[in-house]
JSON list of C-alpha atoms in Angstrom, two decimals:
[
{"chain": "N", "resi": 1, "resn": "MET", "atom": "CA", "xyz": [320.43, 285.19, 18.51]},
{"chain": "N", "resi": 2, "resn": "ALA", "atom": "CA", "xyz": [318.23, 284.28, 21.46]},
{"chain": "N", "resi": 3, "resn": "ILE", "atom": "CA", "xyz": [315.29, 283.56, 19.17]},
{"chain": "N", "resi": 4, "resn": "SER", "atom": "CA", "xyz": [317.31, 281.08, 17.11]},
{"chain": "N", "resi": 5, "resn": "VAL", "atom": "CA", "xyz": [318.42, 279.29, 20.28]},
{"chain": "N", "resi": 6, "resn": "VAL", "atom": "CA", "xyz": [314.81, 279.01, 21.42]},
{"chain": "N", "resi": 7, "resn": "LEU", "atom": "CA", "xyz": [313.76, 277.68, 18.01]},
{"chain": "N", "resi": 8, "resn": "MET", "atom": "CA", "xyz": [316.50, 275.06, 18.11]},
{"chain": "N", "resi": 9, "resn": "ALA", "atom": "CA", "xyz": [315.41, 274.00, 21.58]},
{"chain": "N", "resi": 10, "resn": "ILE", "atom": "CA", "xyz": [311.79, 273.73, 20.44]},
{"chain": "N", "resi": 11, "resn": "SER", "atom": "CA", "xyz": [312.80, 271.67, 17.41]},
{"chain": "N", "resi": 12, "resn": "ASP", "atom": "CA", "xyz": [314.81, 269.34, 19.66]},
{"chain": "N", "resi": 13, "resn": "ILE", "atom": "CA", "xyz": [311.75, 268.90, 21.89]},
{"chain": "N", "resi": 14, "resn": "LEU", "atom": "CA", "xyz": [309.59, 268.18, 18.84]},
{"chain": "N", "resi": 15, "resn": "VAL", "atom": "CA", "xyz": [312.05, 265.53, 17.65]},
{"chain": "N", "resi": 16, "resn": "ALA", "atom": "CA", "xyz": [312.00, 263.91, 21.09]},
{"chain": "N", "resi": 17, "resn": "ILE", "atom": "CA", "xyz": [308.20, 263.87, 21.06]},
{"chain": "N", "resi": 18, "resn": "LEU", "atom": "CA", "xyz": [308.24, 262.36, 17.57]},
{"chain": "N", "resi": 19, "resn": "LEU", "atom": "CA", "xyz": [310.57, 259.59, 18.74]},
{"chain": "N", "resi": 20, "resn": "ILE", "atom": "CA", "xyz": [308.15, 258.80, 21.57]},
{"chain": "N", "resi": 21, "resn": "LEU", "atom": "CA", "xyz": [305.21, 258.81, 19.17]},
{"chain": "N", "resi": 22, "resn": "ALA", "atom": "CA", "xyz": [307.12, 256.61, 16.74]},
{"chain": "N", "resi": 23, "resn": "ALA", "atom": "CA", "xyz": [307.50, 254.01, 19.47]},
{"chain": "N", "resi": 24, "resn": "LYS", "atom": "CA", "xyz": [303.74, 254.07, 20.07]},
{"chain": "N", "resi": 25, "resn": "ASN", "atom": "CA", "xyz": [302.21, 254.65, 16.65]},
{"chain": "N", "resi": 26, "resn": "THR", "atom": "CA", "xyz": [304.29, 254.37, 13.50]},
{"chain": "N", "resi": 27, "resn": "THR", "atom": "CA", "xyz": [301.76, 255.72, 11.01]},
{"chain": "N", "resi": 28, "resn": "ARG", "atom": "CA", "xyz": [300.99, 258.88, 12.97]},
{"chain": "N", "resi": 29, "resn": "ALA", "atom": "CA", "xyz": [304.66, 259.51, 13.64]},
{"chain": "N", "resi": 30, "resn": "SER", "atom": "CA", "xyz": [305.52, 259.25, 9.96]},
{"chain": "N", "resi": 31, "resn": "LYS", "atom": "CA", "xyz": [303.01, 261.98, 9.11]},
{"chain": "N", "resi": 32, "resn": "LEU", "atom": "CA", "xyz": [304.27, 264.21, 11.91]},
{"chain": "N", "resi": 33, "resn": "ASP", "atom": "CA", "xyz": [307.83, 263.41, 10.91]},
{"chain": "N", "resi": 34, "resn": "ALA", "atom": "CA", "xyz": [307.17, 264.71, 7.42]},
{"chain": "N", "resi": 35, "resn": "LEU", "atom": "CA", "xyz": [305.77, 267.92, 8.90]},
{"chain": "N", "resi": 36, "resn": "VAL", "atom": "CA", "xyz": [308.79, 268.37, 11.14]},
{"chain": "N", "resi": 37, "resn": "ILE", "atom": "CA", "xyz": [311.19, 267.77, 8.25]},
{"chain": "N", "resi": 38, "resn": "THR", "atom": "CA", "xyz": [309.50, 270.46, 6.17]},
{"chain": "N", "resi": 39, "resn": "PHE", "atom": "CA", "xyz": [309.45, 272.76, 9.21]},
{"chain": "N", "resi": 40, "resn": "MET", "atom": "CA", "xyz": [313.18, 272.24, 9.77]},
{"chain": "N", "resi": 41, "resn": "GLN", "atom": "CA", "xyz": [313.87, 272.94, 6.09]},
{"chain": "N", "resi": 42, "resn": "LEU", "atom": "CA", "xyz": [311.97, 276.22, 6.41]},
{"chain": "N", "resi": 43, "resn": "LEU", "atom": "CA", "xyz": [314.06, 277.13, 9.46]},
{"chain": "N", "resi": 44, "resn": "LEU", "atom": "CA", "xyz": [317.33, 276.33, 7.71]},
{"chain": "N", "resi": 45, "resn": "THR", "atom": "CA", "xyz": [316.60, 278.40, 4.61]}
]
């Protein structure tokens, strides 16, 4: 239970970082965004 909560917190932090990166550099953020999406899909399955 605690591990899943930590993972959700980390994913939220990653999303926040991606939003900041998206504001600065769109191309880099899109690549990272794809990585995060696949990572989240792995977590959900």
